[in-house]
CSV table of C-alpha atoms and ligand atoms in Angstrom, one decimal:
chain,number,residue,atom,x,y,z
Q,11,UNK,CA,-30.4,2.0,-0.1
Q,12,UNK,CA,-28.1,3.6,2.6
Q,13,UNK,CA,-24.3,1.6,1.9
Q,14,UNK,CA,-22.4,1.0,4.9
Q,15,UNK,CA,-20.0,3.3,6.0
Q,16,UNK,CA,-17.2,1.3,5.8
Q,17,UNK,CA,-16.9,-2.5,4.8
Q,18,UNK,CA,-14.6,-4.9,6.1
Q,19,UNK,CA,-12.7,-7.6,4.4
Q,20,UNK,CA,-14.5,-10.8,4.9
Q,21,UNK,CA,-14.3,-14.6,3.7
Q,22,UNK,CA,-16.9,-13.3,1.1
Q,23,UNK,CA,-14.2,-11.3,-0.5
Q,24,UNK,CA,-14.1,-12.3,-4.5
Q,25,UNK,CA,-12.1,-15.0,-4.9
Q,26,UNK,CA,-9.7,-15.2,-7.8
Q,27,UNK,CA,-9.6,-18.5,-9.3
Q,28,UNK,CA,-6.2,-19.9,-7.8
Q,29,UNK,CA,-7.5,-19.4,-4.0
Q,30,UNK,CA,-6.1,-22.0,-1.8
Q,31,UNK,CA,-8.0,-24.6,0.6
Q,32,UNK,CA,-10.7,-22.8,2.2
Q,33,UNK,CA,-9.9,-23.0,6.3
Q,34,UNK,CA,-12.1,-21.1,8.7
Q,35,UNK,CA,-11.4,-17.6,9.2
Q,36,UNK,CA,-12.5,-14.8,11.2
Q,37,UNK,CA,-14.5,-11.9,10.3
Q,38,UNK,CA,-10.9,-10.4,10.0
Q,39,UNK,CA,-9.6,-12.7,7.7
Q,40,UNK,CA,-7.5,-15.0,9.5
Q,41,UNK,CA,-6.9,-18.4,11.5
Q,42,UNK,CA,-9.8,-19.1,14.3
Q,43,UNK,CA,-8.8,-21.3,17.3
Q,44,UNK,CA,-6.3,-22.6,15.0
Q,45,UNK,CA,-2.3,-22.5,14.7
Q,46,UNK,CA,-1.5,-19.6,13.4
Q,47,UNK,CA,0.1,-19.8,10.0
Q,48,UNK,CA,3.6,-20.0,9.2
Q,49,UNK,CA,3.7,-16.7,7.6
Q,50,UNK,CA,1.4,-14.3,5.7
Q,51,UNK,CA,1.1,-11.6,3.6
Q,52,UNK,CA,-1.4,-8.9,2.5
Q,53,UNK,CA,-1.4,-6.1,-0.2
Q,54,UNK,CA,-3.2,-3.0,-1.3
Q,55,UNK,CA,-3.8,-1.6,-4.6
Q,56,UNK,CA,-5.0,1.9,-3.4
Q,57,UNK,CA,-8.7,2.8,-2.3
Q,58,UNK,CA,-11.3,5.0,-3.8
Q,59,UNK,CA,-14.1,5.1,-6.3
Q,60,UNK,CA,-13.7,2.1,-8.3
Q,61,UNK,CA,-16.3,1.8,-10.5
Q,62,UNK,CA,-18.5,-1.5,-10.6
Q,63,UNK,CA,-19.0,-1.0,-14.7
Q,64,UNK,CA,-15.2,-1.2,-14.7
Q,65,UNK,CA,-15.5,-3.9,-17.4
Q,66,UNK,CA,-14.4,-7.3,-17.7
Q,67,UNK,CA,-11.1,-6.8,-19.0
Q,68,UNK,CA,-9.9,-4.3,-16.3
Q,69,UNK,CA,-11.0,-6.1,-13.8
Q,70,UNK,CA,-8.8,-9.1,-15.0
Q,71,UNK,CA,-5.6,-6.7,-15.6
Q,72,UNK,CA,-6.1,-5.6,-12.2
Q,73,UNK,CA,-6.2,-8.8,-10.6
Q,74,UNK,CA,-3.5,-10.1,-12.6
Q,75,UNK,CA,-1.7,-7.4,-11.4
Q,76,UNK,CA,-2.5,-8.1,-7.6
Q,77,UNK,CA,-1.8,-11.8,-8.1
Q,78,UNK,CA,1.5,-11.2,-9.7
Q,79,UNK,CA,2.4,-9.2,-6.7
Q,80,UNK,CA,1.0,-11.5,-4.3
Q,81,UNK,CA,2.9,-14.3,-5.8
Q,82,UNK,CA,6.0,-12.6,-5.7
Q,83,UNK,CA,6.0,-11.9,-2.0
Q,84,UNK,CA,4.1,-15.5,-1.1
Q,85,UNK,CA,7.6,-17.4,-3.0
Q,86,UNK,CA,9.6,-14.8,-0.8
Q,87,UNK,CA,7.9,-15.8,2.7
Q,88,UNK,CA,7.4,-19.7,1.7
Q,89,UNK,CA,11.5,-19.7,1.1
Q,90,UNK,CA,12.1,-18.3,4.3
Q,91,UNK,CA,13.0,-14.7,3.0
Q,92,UNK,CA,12.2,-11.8,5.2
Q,93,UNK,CA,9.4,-9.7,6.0
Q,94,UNK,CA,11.0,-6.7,4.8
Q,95,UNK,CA,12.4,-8.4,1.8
Q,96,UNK,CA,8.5,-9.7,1.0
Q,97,UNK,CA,7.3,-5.9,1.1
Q,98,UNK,CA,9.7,-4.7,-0.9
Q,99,UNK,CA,10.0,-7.1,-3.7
Q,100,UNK,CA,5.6,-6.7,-3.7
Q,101,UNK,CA,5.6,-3.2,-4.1
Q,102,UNK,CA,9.0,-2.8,-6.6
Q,103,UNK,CA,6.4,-5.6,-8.7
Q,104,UNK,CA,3.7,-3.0,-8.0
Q,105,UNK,CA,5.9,0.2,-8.9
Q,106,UNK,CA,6.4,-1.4,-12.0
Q,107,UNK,CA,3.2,-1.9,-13.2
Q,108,UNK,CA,1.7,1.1,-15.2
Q,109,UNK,CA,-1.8,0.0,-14.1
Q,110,UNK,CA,-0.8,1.3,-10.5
Q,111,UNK,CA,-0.4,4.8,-9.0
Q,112,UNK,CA,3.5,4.1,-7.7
Q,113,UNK,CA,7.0,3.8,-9.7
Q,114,UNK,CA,5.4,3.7,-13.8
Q,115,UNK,CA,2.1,5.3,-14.0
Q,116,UNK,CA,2.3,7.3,-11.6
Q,117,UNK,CA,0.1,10.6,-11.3
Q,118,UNK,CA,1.2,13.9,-12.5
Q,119,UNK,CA,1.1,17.0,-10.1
Q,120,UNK,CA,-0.2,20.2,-11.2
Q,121,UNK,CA,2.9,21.1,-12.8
Q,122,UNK,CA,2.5,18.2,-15.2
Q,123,UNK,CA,5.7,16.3,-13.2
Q,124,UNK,CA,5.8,13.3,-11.3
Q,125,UNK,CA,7.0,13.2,-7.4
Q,126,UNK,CA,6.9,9.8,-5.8
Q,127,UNK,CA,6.8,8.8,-2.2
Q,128,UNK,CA,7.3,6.0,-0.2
Q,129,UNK,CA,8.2,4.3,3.1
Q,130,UNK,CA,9.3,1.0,5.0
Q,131,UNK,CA,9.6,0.0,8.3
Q,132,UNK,CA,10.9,-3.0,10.0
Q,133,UNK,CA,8.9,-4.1,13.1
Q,134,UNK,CA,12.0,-6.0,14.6
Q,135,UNK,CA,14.0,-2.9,15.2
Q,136,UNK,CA,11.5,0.2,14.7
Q,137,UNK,CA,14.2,1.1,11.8
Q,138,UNK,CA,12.0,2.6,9.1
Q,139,UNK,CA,13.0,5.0,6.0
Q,140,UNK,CA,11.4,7.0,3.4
Q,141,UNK,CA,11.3,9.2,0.4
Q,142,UNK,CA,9.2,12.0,-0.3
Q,143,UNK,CA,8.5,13.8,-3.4
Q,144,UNK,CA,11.6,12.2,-5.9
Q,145,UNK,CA,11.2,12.3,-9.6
Q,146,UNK,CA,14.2,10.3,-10.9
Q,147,UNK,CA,14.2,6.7,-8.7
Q,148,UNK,CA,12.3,4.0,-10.6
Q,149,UNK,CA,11.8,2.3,-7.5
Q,150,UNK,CA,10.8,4.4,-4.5
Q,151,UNK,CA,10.3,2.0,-2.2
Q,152,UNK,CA,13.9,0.2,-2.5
Q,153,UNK,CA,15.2,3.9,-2.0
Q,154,UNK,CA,13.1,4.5,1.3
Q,155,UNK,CA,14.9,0.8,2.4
Q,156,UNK,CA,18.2,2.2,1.4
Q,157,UNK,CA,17.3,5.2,3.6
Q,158,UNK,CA,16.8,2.6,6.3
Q,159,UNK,CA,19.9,0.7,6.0
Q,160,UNK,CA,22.0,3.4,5.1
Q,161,UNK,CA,21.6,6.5,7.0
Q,162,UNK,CA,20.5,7.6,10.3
Q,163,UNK,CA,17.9,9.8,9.0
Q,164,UNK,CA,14.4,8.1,8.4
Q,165,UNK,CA,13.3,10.7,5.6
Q,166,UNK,CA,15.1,12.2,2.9
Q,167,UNK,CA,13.3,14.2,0.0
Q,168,UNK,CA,13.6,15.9,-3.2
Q,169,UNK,CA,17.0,15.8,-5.2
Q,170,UNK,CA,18.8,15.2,-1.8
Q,171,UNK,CA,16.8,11.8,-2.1
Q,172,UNK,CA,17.8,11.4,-5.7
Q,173,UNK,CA,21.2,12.5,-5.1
Q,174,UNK,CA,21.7,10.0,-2.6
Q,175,UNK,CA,19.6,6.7,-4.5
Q,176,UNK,CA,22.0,7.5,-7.3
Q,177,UNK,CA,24.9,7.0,-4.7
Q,178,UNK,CA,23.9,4.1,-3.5
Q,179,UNK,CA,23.8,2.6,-6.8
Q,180,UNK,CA,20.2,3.0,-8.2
Q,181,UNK,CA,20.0,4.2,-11.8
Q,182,UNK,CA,18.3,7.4,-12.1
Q,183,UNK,CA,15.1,7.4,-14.8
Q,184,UNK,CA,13.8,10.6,-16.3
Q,185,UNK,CA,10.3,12.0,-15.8
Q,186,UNK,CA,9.1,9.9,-19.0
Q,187,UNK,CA,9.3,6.6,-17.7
Q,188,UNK,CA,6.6,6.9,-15.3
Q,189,UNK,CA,4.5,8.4,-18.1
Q,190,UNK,CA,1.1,6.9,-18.6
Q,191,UNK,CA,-1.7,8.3,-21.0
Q,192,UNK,CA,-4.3,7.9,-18.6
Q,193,UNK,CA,-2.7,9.5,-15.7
Q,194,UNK,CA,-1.9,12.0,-18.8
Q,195,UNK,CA,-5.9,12.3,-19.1
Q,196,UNK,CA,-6.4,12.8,-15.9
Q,197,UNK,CA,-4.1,15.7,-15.6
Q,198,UNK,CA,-5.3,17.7,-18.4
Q,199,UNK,CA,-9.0,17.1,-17.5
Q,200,UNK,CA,-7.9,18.6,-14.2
Q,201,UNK,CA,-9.2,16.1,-11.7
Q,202,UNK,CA,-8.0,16.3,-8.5
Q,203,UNK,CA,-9.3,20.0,-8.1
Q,204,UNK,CA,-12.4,19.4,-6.0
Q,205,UNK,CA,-10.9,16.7,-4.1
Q,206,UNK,CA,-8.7,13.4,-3.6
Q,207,UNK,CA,-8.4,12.0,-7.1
Q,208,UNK,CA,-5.3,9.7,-7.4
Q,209,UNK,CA,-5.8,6.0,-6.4
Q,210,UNK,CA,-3.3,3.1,-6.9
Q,211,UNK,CA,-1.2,3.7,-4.3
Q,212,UNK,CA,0.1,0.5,-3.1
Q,213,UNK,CA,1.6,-0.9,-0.1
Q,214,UNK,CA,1.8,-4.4,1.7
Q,215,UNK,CA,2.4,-6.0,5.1
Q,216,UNK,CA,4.1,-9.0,5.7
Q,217,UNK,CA,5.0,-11.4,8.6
Q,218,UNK,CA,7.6,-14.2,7.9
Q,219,UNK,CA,8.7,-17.3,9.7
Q,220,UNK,CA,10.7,-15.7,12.4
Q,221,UNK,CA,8.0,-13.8,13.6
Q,222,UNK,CA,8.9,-10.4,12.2
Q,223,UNK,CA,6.5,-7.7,10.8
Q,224,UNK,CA,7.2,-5.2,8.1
Q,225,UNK,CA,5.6,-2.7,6.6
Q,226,UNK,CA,5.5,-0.4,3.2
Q,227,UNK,CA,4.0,1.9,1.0
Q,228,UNK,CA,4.7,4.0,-2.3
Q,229,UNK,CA,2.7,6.4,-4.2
Q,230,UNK,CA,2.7,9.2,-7.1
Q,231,UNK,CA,0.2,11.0,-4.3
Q,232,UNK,CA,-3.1,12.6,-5.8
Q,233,UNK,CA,-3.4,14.0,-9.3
Q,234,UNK,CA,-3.0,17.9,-9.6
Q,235,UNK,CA,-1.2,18.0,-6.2
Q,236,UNK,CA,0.7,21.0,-5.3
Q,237,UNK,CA,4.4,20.5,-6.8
Q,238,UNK,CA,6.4,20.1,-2.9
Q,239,UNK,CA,2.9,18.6,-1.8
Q,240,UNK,CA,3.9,15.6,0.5
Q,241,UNK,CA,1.5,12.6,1.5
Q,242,UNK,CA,1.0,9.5,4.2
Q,243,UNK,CA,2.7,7.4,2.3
Q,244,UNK,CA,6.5,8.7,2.9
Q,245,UNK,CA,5.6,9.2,6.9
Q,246,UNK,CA,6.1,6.4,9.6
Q,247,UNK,CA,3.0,6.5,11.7
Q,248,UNK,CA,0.6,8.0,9.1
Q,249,UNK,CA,0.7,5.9,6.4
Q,250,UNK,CA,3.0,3.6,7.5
Q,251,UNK,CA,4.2,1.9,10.7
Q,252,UNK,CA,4.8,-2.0,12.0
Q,253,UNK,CA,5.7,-3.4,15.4
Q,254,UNK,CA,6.7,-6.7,16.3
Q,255,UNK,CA,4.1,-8.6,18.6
Q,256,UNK,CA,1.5,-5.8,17.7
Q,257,UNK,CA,0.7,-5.1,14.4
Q,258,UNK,CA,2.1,-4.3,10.4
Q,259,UNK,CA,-0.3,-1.5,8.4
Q,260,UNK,CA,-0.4,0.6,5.0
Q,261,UNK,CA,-2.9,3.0,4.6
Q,262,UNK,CA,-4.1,4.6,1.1
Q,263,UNK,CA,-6.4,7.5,1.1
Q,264,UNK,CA,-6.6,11.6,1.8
Q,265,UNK,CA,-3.0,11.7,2.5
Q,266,UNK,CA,-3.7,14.7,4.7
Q,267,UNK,CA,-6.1,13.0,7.0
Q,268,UNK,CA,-3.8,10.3,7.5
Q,269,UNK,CA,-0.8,12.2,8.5
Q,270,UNK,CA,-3.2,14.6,10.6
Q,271,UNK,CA,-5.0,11.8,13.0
Q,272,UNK,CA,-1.6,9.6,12.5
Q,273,UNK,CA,-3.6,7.0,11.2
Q,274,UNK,CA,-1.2,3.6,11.2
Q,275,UNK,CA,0.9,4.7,14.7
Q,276,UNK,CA,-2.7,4.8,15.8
Q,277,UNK,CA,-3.9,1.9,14.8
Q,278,UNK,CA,-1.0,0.0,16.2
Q,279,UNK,CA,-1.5,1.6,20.1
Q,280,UNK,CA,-4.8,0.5,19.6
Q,281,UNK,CA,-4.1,-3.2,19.5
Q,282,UNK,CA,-0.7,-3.1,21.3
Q,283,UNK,CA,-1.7,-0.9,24.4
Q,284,UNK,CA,-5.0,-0.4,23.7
Q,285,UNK,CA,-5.4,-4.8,23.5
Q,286,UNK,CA,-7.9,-3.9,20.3
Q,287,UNK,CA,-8.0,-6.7,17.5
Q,288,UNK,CA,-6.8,-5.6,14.4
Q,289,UNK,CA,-10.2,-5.5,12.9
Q,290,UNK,CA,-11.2,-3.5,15.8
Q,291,UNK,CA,-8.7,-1.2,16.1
Q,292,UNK,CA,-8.7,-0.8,12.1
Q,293,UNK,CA,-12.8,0.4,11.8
Q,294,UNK,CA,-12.3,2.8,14.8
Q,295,UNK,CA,-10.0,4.6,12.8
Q,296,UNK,CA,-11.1,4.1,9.6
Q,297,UNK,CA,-15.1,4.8,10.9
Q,298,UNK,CA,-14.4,7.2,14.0
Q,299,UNK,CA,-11.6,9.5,12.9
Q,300,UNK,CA,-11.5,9.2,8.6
Q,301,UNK,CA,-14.4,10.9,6.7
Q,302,UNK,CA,-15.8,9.1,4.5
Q,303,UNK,CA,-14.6,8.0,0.9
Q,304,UNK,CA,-11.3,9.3,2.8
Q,305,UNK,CA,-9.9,5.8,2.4
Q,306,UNK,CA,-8.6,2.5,3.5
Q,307,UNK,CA,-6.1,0.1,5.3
Q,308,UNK,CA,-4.5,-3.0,5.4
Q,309,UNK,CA,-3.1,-4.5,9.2
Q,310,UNK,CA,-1.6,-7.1,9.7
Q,311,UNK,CA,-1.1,-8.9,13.2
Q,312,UNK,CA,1.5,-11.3,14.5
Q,313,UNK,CA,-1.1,-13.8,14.5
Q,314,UNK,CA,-1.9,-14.0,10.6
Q,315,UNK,CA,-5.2,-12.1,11.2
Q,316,UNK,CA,-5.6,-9.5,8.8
Q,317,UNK,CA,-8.3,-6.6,8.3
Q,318,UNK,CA,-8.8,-4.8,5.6
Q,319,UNK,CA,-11.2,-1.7,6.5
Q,320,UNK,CA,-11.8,0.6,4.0
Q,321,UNK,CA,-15.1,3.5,3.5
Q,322,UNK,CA,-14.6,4.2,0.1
Q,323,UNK,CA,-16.4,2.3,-2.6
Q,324,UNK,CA,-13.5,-0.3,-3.1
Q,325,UNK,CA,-9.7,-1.0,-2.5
Q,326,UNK,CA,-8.2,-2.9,-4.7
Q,327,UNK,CA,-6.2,-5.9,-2.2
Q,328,UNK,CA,-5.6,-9.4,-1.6
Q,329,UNK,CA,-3.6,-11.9,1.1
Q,330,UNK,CA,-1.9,-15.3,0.9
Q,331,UNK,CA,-0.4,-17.2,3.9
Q,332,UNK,CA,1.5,-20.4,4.5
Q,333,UNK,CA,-2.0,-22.4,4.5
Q,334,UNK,CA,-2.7,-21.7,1.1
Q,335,UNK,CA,-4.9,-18.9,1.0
Q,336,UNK,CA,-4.7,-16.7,-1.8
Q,337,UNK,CA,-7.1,-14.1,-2.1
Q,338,UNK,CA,-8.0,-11.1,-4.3
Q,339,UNK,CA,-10.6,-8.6,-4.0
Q,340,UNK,CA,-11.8,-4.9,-5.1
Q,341,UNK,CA,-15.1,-3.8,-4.4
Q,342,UNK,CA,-17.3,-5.1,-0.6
O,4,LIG,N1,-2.3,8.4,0.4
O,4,LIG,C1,-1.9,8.9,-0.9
O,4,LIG,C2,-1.4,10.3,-0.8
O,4,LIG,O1,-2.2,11.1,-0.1
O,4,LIG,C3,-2.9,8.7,-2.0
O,4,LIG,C4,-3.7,7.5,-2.1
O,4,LIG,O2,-3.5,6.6,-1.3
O,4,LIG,O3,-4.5,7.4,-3.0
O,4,LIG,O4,-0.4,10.7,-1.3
């Protein structure tokens, strides 16, 4: 039988076992008719191939892994902490698990080295930063913030990056600590060749109690890339981008189709001037300009509603807001 194209997040999404009360939702994912919630929160895992015979046990370490995450950021938003402080404490908790294609086990590039990218944007201001292709930061994405707050540039790369992480105070790791044998596997089996092979990127979008959106994402890119190679994930607008009032989204996918249809600044004119919902505006990007199996999103609006839209086989995700949903999902 013909599968769908692309497949949107719906209430039917798996469930972990600590979900919260069930309230009525939209196809979207979020509040109908109702207040919207106080704050809320959604995360990805990366999109691709994920294979339904996964097994039992990996499918728990994963969703451990996502609920960990999604805890961290739900006790940041439920105190009253910031949107930006939300994504970047989710995806530092992300980085740092090995099970993830960002910070520790991330991919190896066809050199056999590690590069890491990342980005964060704030949608109060439009202030965003990011790091592309760094080797020595443990934590990309707290590196793109300090490229935020720090600078007046929005990108830096390579050992200028490092050079300046180290600077501000970040201990610098060597190439080692983000080893993983199965990313080692990978690399030496030469995937990535014919096409995207990577997954586990991760990235999250968060609205808190004032009202502000924020936005991030962090990768180790696709396996066997070229050493230099640069994804989505480092560029505001591509795989990245948030906008108070409008919308917060990460993307994970073909880096190279994101940055050339400018997937996330796209998605956002087409809710903010284009009056789209974020569902909406999410499949007509996703469906009308990404190939398929090129990969997924995660938008957030100012609302609560969240889509997830994705047209590869799964995407590893999940969302929790201040009316006590908690939700995990992988595959449809
Ligand atoms: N978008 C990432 C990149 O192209 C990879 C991914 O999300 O799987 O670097």
């Amino acid at each position: 039988m013909l599968r769908r194209a692309t497949v949107a997040f719906v209430v039917a999404l798996a469930v972990c076992g600590c979900t919260g009360p069930e309230t009525s939702r939209s196809a979207s994912g979020g509040p109908v008719g109702g207040q919207p919630p106080a704050w809320a929160l959604a995360i990805h895992g990366g999109a691709g191939t994920i294979p339904r015979d996964l097994g039992a046990e990996r499918v728990a370490r994963y969703r451990e892994g996502l609920e960990r995450a999604l805890r961290v950021g739900s006790a940041v938003l439920e105190d009253g902490g910031t949107s930006l402080d939300a994504v970047e404490q989710v995806i530092r908790t992300l980085e740092d698990d090995p099970r993830f294609n960002a910070g520790k086990g991330a991919v190896f590039n066809r050199d056999g080295k590690h590069e890491l990218d990342a980005s964060i944007m704030d949608g109060a201001t439009l202030a965003c930063g990011g790091v592309a292709a760094v080797g020595t930061i443990r934590n990309p994405i707290t590196a793109a913030r300090l490229v935020m707050e720090r600078t007046r540039h929005v990108l830096l790369s390579g050992t200028g990056a490092e050079r300046f992480a180290e600077e501000q105070g970040l201990e610098p790791v060597g190439q080692d600590y983000f080893f993983t044998e199965r990313r080692y596997r990978s690399h030496v089996e030469g995937l990535g060749a014919g096409g995207r092979e990577g997954g586990g990127t991760v990235g999250a979008v968060a609205l808190d109690r004032e009202g502000n959106l924020a936005a991030g994402t962090s990768t180790g890119g696709l396996t066997n890339k070229l050493p230099g190679r640069v994804g989505d994930s480092p560029i505001i607008g591509a795989g990245t981008y948030a906008r108070n009032g409008v919308c917060a989204v990460s993307g994970t996918g073909t880096g190279e189709e994101f940055i050339r249809h400018g997937v996330a600044r796209r998605i956002a004119y087409l809710v903010g001037d284009g009056g789209a919902t974020v569902e909406e505006a999410a499949r007509r990007v996703v469906e009308g300009l990404l190939g398929p199996g090129h990969g997924g999103v995660i938008v957030l609006g100012p609302d609560g509603n969240v889509a997830f839209v994705f047209n590869t086989p799964g995407m590893y995700r999940g969302a929790a807001d201040a009316s006590g949903r908690f939700e995990i999902g992988i595959w449809e």
